[in-house]
Amino acid sequence: MSFHPYWTEGADRPGRWLVTCDHATNTVPKAVNGGDLGLAPADMRRHIAFDPGALGVTRHLGALLDSPALFANFSRLVIDPNRGEDDPTLLMKLYDGTIIPANRHADAAECERRLNAYHRPYHAEYYRLAARRPDTVVCAVHSFTPQLQARPPRPWHIGILYAHDDRLALPLIARLKREPDLVVDGNVPYSGHLPGDSIERHALSMGLPNILIEIRNDLIAEESTQRAWAERLAPILSEVLAQTGL
């Protein structure tokens, strides 16, 4: 069976949302160094290879919002689908202190091969789903590690990222800050988006309302907590979208 670089759940669901997961899996296709980047299994289970827990949250959110959910089916270490094609971090050779052996000598030709095999097909499907209706709202789901090496612990439970278009993000942040048990803020633990990333390509450039949700990955380590977060966020997302009139 040939490898497929993405999959979609609920492509025919009627909802306005498109829920995406750029870093859903830590899969390394056989065509990339025999399916092995040269890292220990423990490293492949870390945030450097994918966004732990984000797949489950995305899956449940898509179902609860009755909207399509799109998943990239390759590790961010193979080639990062949330980077522009000219981004220097597109094909990482060192990540959070870990050398990626199979990427150390990857040249421009290898990068182009991975773009054609994985990155570009994923974004073609992303574009198709985002364009299925003119009032699509993009919700990208990611997770972040509680602490990077040699860095202080991150206190937030959830961050909402945005750049250039805060029509949905700012009301959502304000609504989440009303939740008494959540530490939440905007553009944490990262600031905004990167040029050429998924949100810029498929939402900002098309004028579509959008948000990027970052959930601390220790909070969504189990299927039950992934479902619980989706069940908590889905009505809040619907409420805020309705209030904005977007």
mmCIF file of C-alpha atoms in Angstrom:
data_model
loop_
_atom_site.group_PDB
_atom_site.id
_atom_site.type_symbol
_atom_site.label_atom_id
_atom_site.label_comp_id
_atom_site.label_asym_id
_atom_site.label_seq_id
_atom_site.Cartn_x
_atom_site.Cartn_y
_atom_site.Cartn_z
ATOM 1 C CA MET A 1 0.000 0.000 0.000
ATOM 2 C CA SER A 2 1.401 3.406 -0.980
ATOM 3 C CA PHE A 3 1.929 6.029 1.671
ATOM 4 C CA HIS A 4 -0.572 8.885 1.852
ATOM 5 C CA PRO A 5 0.704 12.171 3.295
ATOM 6 C CA TYR A 6 -2.599 13.275 4.829
ATOM 7 C CA TRP A 7 -6.067 12.122 5.713
ATOM 8 C CA THR A 8 -9.399 13.847 6.213
ATOM 9 C CA GLU A 9 -12.279 12.976 8.515
ATOM 10 C CA GLY A 10 -15.769 14.239 7.805
ATOM 11 C CA ALA A 11 -14.961 15.871 4.480
ATOM 12 C CA ASP A 12 -18.704 16.123 3.737
ATOM 13 C CA ARG A 13 -19.723 17.556 7.113
ATOM 14 C CA PRO A 14 -21.717 20.759 6.587
ATOM 15 C CA GLY A 15 -20.163 22.960 9.293
ATOM 16 C CA ARG A 16 -18.274 26.186 8.540
ATOM 17 C CA TRP A 17 -15.158 25.185 10.420
ATOM 18 C CA LEU A 18 -12.085 23.519 8.984
ATOM 19 C CA VAL A 19 -10.160 21.982 11.877
ATOM 20 C CA THR A 20 -6.560 21.128 11.021
ATOM 21 C CA CYS A 21 -3.652 19.319 12.629
ATOM 22 C CA ASP A 22 -0.333 20.064 10.916
ATOM 23 C CA HIS A 23 1.672 17.952 13.370
ATOM 24 C CA ALA A 24 -0.680 15.038 13.949
ATOM 25 C CA THR A 25 1.767 12.133 13.753
ATOM 26 C CA ASN A 26 5.416 11.164 14.167
ATOM 27 C CA THR A 27 5.291 8.918 11.088
ATOM 28 C CA VAL A 28 8.417 8.637 8.945
ATOM 29 C CA PRO A 29 7.577 7.242 5.484
ATOM 30 C CA LYS A 30 9.651 4.312 4.243
ATOM 31 C CA ALA A 31 10.889 6.502 1.390
ATOM 32 C CA VAL A 32 12.733 8.662 3.942
ATOM 33 C CA ASN A 33 15.821 6.735 5.070
ATOM 34 C CA GLY A 34 13.865 3.485 5.268
ATOM 35 C CA GLY A 35 11.356 4.998 7.687
ATOM 36 C CA ASP A 36 13.958 5.858 10.331
ATOM 37 C CA LEU A 37 15.434 9.287 11.028
ATOM 38 C CA GLY A 38 18.124 7.763 13.244
ATOM 39 C CA LEU A 39 16.517 8.924 16.488
ATOM 40 C CA ALA A 40 15.722 6.778 19.513
ATOM 41 C CA PRO A 41 12.039 5.831 19.914
ATOM 42 C CA ALA A 42 11.868 8.029 23.014
ATOM 43 C CA ASP A 43 12.923 11.046 20.960
ATOM 44 C CA MET A 44 10.344 10.248 18.284
ATOM 45 C CA ARG A 45 7.680 10.368 21.001
ATOM 46 C CA ARG A 46 8.749 13.888 22.015
ATOM 47 C CA HIS A 47 7.389 17.199 20.808
ATOM 48 C CA ILE A 48 10.304 17.496 18.392
ATOM 49 C CA ALA A 49 8.669 14.887 16.138
ATOM 50 C CA PHE A 50 4.974 15.888 16.368
ATOM 51 C CA ASP A 51 2.386 17.587 18.600
ATOM 52 C CA PRO A 52 1.384 14.986 21.195
ATOM 53 C CA GLY A 53 -2.335 14.962 21.879
ATOM 54 C CA ALA A 54 -3.268 17.354 19.080
ATOM 55 C CA LEU A 55 -4.610 14.615 16.803
ATOM 56 C CA GLY A 56 -7.234 13.505 19.310
ATOM 57 C CA VAL A 57 -8.363 17.041 20.118
ATOM 58 C CA THR A 58 -8.663 17.816 16.397
ATOM 59 C CA ARG A 59 -10.606 14.638 15.707
ATOM 60 C CA HIS A 60 -13.147 15.328 18.459
ATOM 61 C CA LEU A 61 -13.426 19.037 17.639
ATOM 62 C CA GLY A 62 -14.197 18.282 14.012
ATOM 63 C CA ALA A 63 -16.960 15.883 15.010
ATOM 64 C CA LEU A 64 -18.425 18.215 17.635
ATOM 65 C CA LEU A 65 -18.403 21.183 15.227
ATOM 66 C CA ASP A 66 -19.808 18.952 12.446
ATOM 67 C CA SER A 67 -16.981 20.132 10.221
ATOM 68 C CA PRO A 68 -14.091 18.561 8.284
ATOM 69 C CA ALA A 69 -10.839 17.735 10.051
ATOM 70 C CA LEU A 70 -7.540 17.493 8.161
ATOM 71 C CA PHE A 71 -4.411 15.729 9.438
ATOM 72 C CA ALA A 72 -0.842 15.664 8.125
ATOM 73 C CA ASN A 73 0.435 12.088 8.199
ATOM 74 C CA PHE A 74 4.185 12.719 8.489
ATOM 75 C CA SER A 75 6.502 13.895 11.218
ATOM 76 C CA ARG A 76 7.487 17.549 11.301
ATOM 77 C CA LEU A 77 11.073 16.207 11.209
ATOM 78 C CA VAL A 78 10.467 14.745 7.742
ATOM 79 C CA ILE A 79 9.449 18.191 6.511
ATOM 80 C CA ASP A 80 7.404 20.695 8.464
ATOM 81 C CA PRO A 81 3.963 21.323 6.924
ATOM 82 C CA ASN A 82 3.562 24.456 9.048
ATOM 83 C CA ARG A 83 6.512 26.198 7.402
ATOM 84 C CA GLY A 84 6.777 28.065 4.148
ATOM 85 C CA GLU A 85 8.808 26.453 1.413
ATOM 86 C CA ASP A 86 11.613 28.977 1.827
ATOM 87 C CA ASP A 87 11.685 28.839 5.637
ATOM 88 C CA PRO A 88 15.125 27.785 6.969
ATOM 89 C CA THR A 89 13.419 25.530 9.545
ATOM 90 C CA LEU A 90 11.444 23.635 6.898
ATOM 91 C CA LEU A 91 13.750 20.618 7.157
ATOM 92 C CA MET A 92 15.259 20.578 10.631
ATOM 93 C CA LYS A 93 18.737 19.201 11.294
ATOM 94 C CA LEU A 94 18.783 20.200 14.974
ATOM 95 C CA TYR A 95 15.715 20.594 17.192
ATOM 96 C CA ASP A 96 15.629 21.490 20.902
ATOM 97 C CA GLY A 97 19.184 20.213 21.370
ATOM 98 C CA THR A 98 18.691 16.978 19.391
ATOM 99 C CA ILE A 99 20.553 16.294 16.140
ATOM 100 C CA ILE A 100 18.392 14.610 13.477
ATOM 101 C CA PRO A 101 20.845 12.112 11.924
ATOM 102 C CA ALA A 102 18.929 11.370 8.712
ATOM 103 C CA ASN A 103 18.593 15.092 8.010
ATOM 104 C CA ARG A 104 22.198 16.123 8.615
ATOM 105 C CA HIS A 105 23.214 15.754 4.989
ATOM 106 C CA ALA A 106 19.846 16.395 3.333
ATOM 107 C CA ASP A 107 20.483 18.702 0.391
ATOM 108 C CA ALA A 108 18.234 20.913 -1.711
ATOM 109 C CA ALA A 109 17.295 17.998 -3.965
ATOM 110 C CA GLU A 110 16.178 15.907 -0.989
ATOM 111 C CA CYS A 111 14.192 18.834 0.392
ATOM 112 C CA GLU A 112 12.470 19.248 -2.982
ATOM 113 C CA ARG A 113 11.671 15.527 -3.071
ATOM 114 C CA ARG A 114 10.041 15.710 0.354
ATOM 115 C CA LEU A 115 8.131 18.842 -0.626
ATOM 116 C CA ASN A 116 6.670 17.041 -3.639
ATOM 117 C CA ALA A 117 5.921 13.827 -1.782
ATOM 118 C CA TYR A 118 4.451 15.166 1.470
ATOM 119 C CA HIS A 119 4.264 18.928 1.995
ATOM 120 C CA ARG A 120 2.642 19.995 -1.287
ATOM 121 C CA PRO A 121 -0.040 17.266 -1.392
ATOM 122 C CA TYR A 122 -1.075 18.162 2.165
ATOM 123 C CA HIS A 123 -1.398 21.822 1.280
ATOM 124 C CA ALA A 124 -3.303 21.051 -1.914
ATOM 125 C CA GLU A 125 -5.912 19.253 0.195
ATOM 126 C CA TYR A 126 -5.870 22.066 2.758
ATOM 127 C CA TYR A 127 -6.591 24.556 -0.023
ATOM 128 C CA ARG A 128 -9.394 22.406 -1.427
ATOM 129 C CA LEU A 129 -11.121 22.057 1.943
ATOM 130 C CA ALA A 130 -10.710 25.726 2.858
ATOM 131 C CA ALA A 131 -12.249 26.722 -0.485
ATOM 132 C CA ARG A 132 -15.251 24.401 -0.223
ATOM 133 C CA ARG A 133 -17.408 27.296 1.016
ATOM 134 C CA PRO A 134 -16.757 31.057 1.084
ATOM 135 C CA ASP A 135 -17.422 31.432 4.822
ATOM 136 C CA THR A 136 -14.956 28.796 6.040
ATOM 137 C CA VAL A 137 -13.428 29.416 9.467
ATOM 138 C CA VAL A 138 -10.003 27.830 10.021
ATOM 139 C CA CYS A 139 -9.094 26.392 13.426
ATOM 140 C CA ALA A 140 -5.573 24.962 13.624
ATOM 141 C CA VAL A 141 -4.819 22.735 16.618
ATOM 142 C CA HIS A 142 -1.310 22.357 18.025
ATOM 143 C CA SER A 143 0.244 21.383 21.335
ATOM 144 C CA PHE A 144 3.327 22.638 23.140
ATOM 145 C CA THR A 145 5.746 21.062 25.563
ATOM 146 C CA PRO A 146 5.573 22.223 29.212
ATOM 147 C CA GLN A 147 9.268 23.101 29.140
ATOM 148 C CA LEU A 148 12.038 23.317 26.562
ATOM 149 C CA GLN A 149 15.544 22.226 27.513
ATOM 150 C CA ALA A 150 17.319 24.804 29.696
ATOM 151 C CA ARG A 151 14.235 27.047 29.627
ATOM 152 C CA PRO A 152 11.779 27.965 32.397
ATOM 153 C CA PRO A 153 8.503 26.041 32.730
ATOM 154 C CA ARG A 154 5.603 27.365 30.697
ATOM 155 C CA PRO A 155 2.657 28.286 32.922
ATOM 156 C CA TRP A 156 -0.093 28.473 30.310
ATOM 157 C CA HIS A 157 -2.718 25.814 29.796
ATOM 158 C CA ILE A 158 -3.685 27.173 26.387
ATOM 159 C CA GLY A 159 -2.538 29.876 24.015
ATOM 160 C CA ILE A 160 -4.362 31.459 21.081
ATOM 161 C CA LEU A 161 -2.051 32.535 18.253
ATOM 162 C CA TYR A 162 -2.896 35.147 15.665
ATOM 163 C CA ALA A 163 -1.251 37.549 13.233
ATOM 164 C CA HIS A 164 -2.757 40.385 11.174
ATOM 165 C CA ASP A 165 -6.316 39.101 11.755
ATOM 166 C CA ASP A 166 -7.531 39.142 15.352
ATOM 167 C CA ARG A 167 -11.277 39.248 14.629
ATOM 168 C CA LEU A 168 -11.839 35.842 16.170
ATOM 169 C CA ALA A 169 -8.725 35.467 18.303
ATOM 170 C CA LEU A 170 -9.197 38.424 20.625
ATOM 171 C CA PRO A 171 -12.831 37.645 21.517
ATOM 172 C CA LEU A 172 -11.849 34.009 22.055
ATOM 173 C CA ILE A 173 -8.981 34.964 24.378
ATOM 174 C CA ALA A 174 -11.321 37.224 26.350
ATOM 175 C CA ARG A 175 -13.875 34.425 26.637
ATOM 176 C CA LEU A 176 -11.298 31.856 27.748
ATOM 177 C CA LYS A 177 -9.952 34.237 30.376
ATOM 178 C CA ARG A 178 -13.361 34.045 32.026
ATOM 179 C CA GLU A 179 -12.705 30.375 32.749
ATOM 180 C CA PRO A 180 -11.470 30.422 36.374
ATOM 181 C CA ASP A 181 -9.173 27.408 36.096
ATOM 182 C CA LEU A 182 -7.314 28.357 32.913
ATOM 183 C CA VAL A 183 -4.070 30.247 32.428
ATOM 184 C CA VAL A 184 -4.479 31.598 28.905
ATOM 185 C CA ASP A 185 -3.095 34.395 26.772
ATOM 186 C CA GLY A 186 -2.558 35.446 23.191
ATOM 187 C CA ASN A 187 0.528 34.546 21.188
ATOM 188 C CA VAL A 188 1.981 32.231 23.829
ATOM 189 C CA PRO A 189 4.188 30.261 24.033
ATOM 190 C CA TYR A 190 5.046 31.615 20.579
ATOM 191 C CA SER A 191 4.246 34.947 18.978
ATOM 192 C CA GLY A 192 1.869 34.965 16.041
ATOM 193 C CA HIS A 193 2.529 33.081 12.820
ATOM 194 C CA LEU A 194 5.484 32.665 10.499
ATOM 195 C CA PRO A 195 5.518 33.923 6.889
ATOM 196 C CA GLY A 196 4.261 31.165 4.618
ATOM 197 C CA ASP A 197 2.852 28.991 7.394
ATOM 198 C CA SER A 198 -0.455 27.160 7.076
ATOM 199 C CA ILE A 199 -2.635 29.927 8.478
ATOM 200 C CA GLU A 200 -1.062 32.559 6.258
ATOM 201 C CA ARG A 201 -1.386 30.388 3.156
ATOM 202 C CA HIS A 202 -4.949 29.204 3.640
ATOM 203 C CA ALA A 203 -6.679 31.746 5.888
ATOM 204 C CA LEU A 204 -4.931 35.132 5.950
ATOM 205 C CA SER A 205 -4.324 35.217 2.215
ATOM 206 C CA MET A 206 -7.982 34.311 1.581
ATOM 207 C CA GLY A 207 -9.455 36.655 4.196
ATOM 208 C CA LEU A 208 -10.891 33.762 6.201
ATOM 209 C CA PRO A 209 -11.467 34.087 9.965
ATOM 210 C CA ASN A 210 -8.952 31.942 11.791
ATOM 211 C CA ILE A 211 -7.404 30.907 15.075
ATOM 212 C CA LEU A 212 -4.490 28.738 16.075
ATOM 213 C CA ILE A 213 -4.950 26.892 19.362
ATOM 214 C CA GLU A 214 -1.929 25.705 21.360
ATOM 215 C CA ILE A 215 -2.666 23.341 24.277
ATOM 216 C CA ARG A 216 0.040 22.233 26.699
ATOM 217 C CA ASN A 217 0.663 18.626 25.815
ATOM 218 C CA ASP A 218 0.702 17.188 29.338
ATOM 219 C CA LEU A 219 -2.956 18.234 29.590
ATOM 220 C CA ILE A 220 -3.951 16.146 26.560
ATOM 221 C CA ALA A 221 -1.803 13.059 27.034
ATOM 222 C CA GLU A 222 -4.776 10.653 27.196
ATOM 223 C CA GLU A 223 -7.710 10.044 24.873
ATOM 224 C CA SER A 224 -10.084 11.008 27.689
ATOM 225 C CA THR A 225 -8.428 14.403 28.212
ATOM 226 C CA GLN A 226 -8.264 15.043 24.474
ATOM 227 C CA ARG A 227 -12.004 14.460 24.266
ATOM 228 C CA ALA A 228 -12.619 16.573 27.371
ATOM 229 C CA TRP A 229 -10.732 19.541 25.934
ATOM 230 C CA ALA A 230 -12.613 19.267 22.649
ATOM 231 C CA GLU A 231 -15.912 19.085 24.511
ATOM 232 C CA ARG A 232 -14.945 22.174 26.465
ATOM 233 C CA LEU A 233 -13.704 24.182 23.487
ATOM 234 C CA ALA A 234 -16.348 23.330 20.871
ATOM 235 C CA PRO A 235 -19.248 25.258 22.479
ATOM 236 C CA ILE A 236 -16.953 28.173 23.315
ATOM 237 C CA LEU A 237 -15.758 28.352 19.696
ATOM 238 C CA SER A 238 -19.343 28.303 18.439
ATOM 239 C CA GLU A 239 -20.386 30.916 20.982
ATOM 240 C CA VAL A 240 -17.579 33.313 20.127
ATOM 241 C CA LEU A 241 -18.016 32.905 16.373
ATOM 242 C CA ALA A 242 -21.717 33.704 16.710
ATOM 243 C CA GLN A 243 -20.992 36.756 18.855
ATOM 244 C CA THR A 244 -18.498 38.183 16.368
ATOM 245 C CA GLY A 245 -20.963 37.949 13.493
ATOM 246 C CA LEU A 246 -18.178 36.823 11.204
#
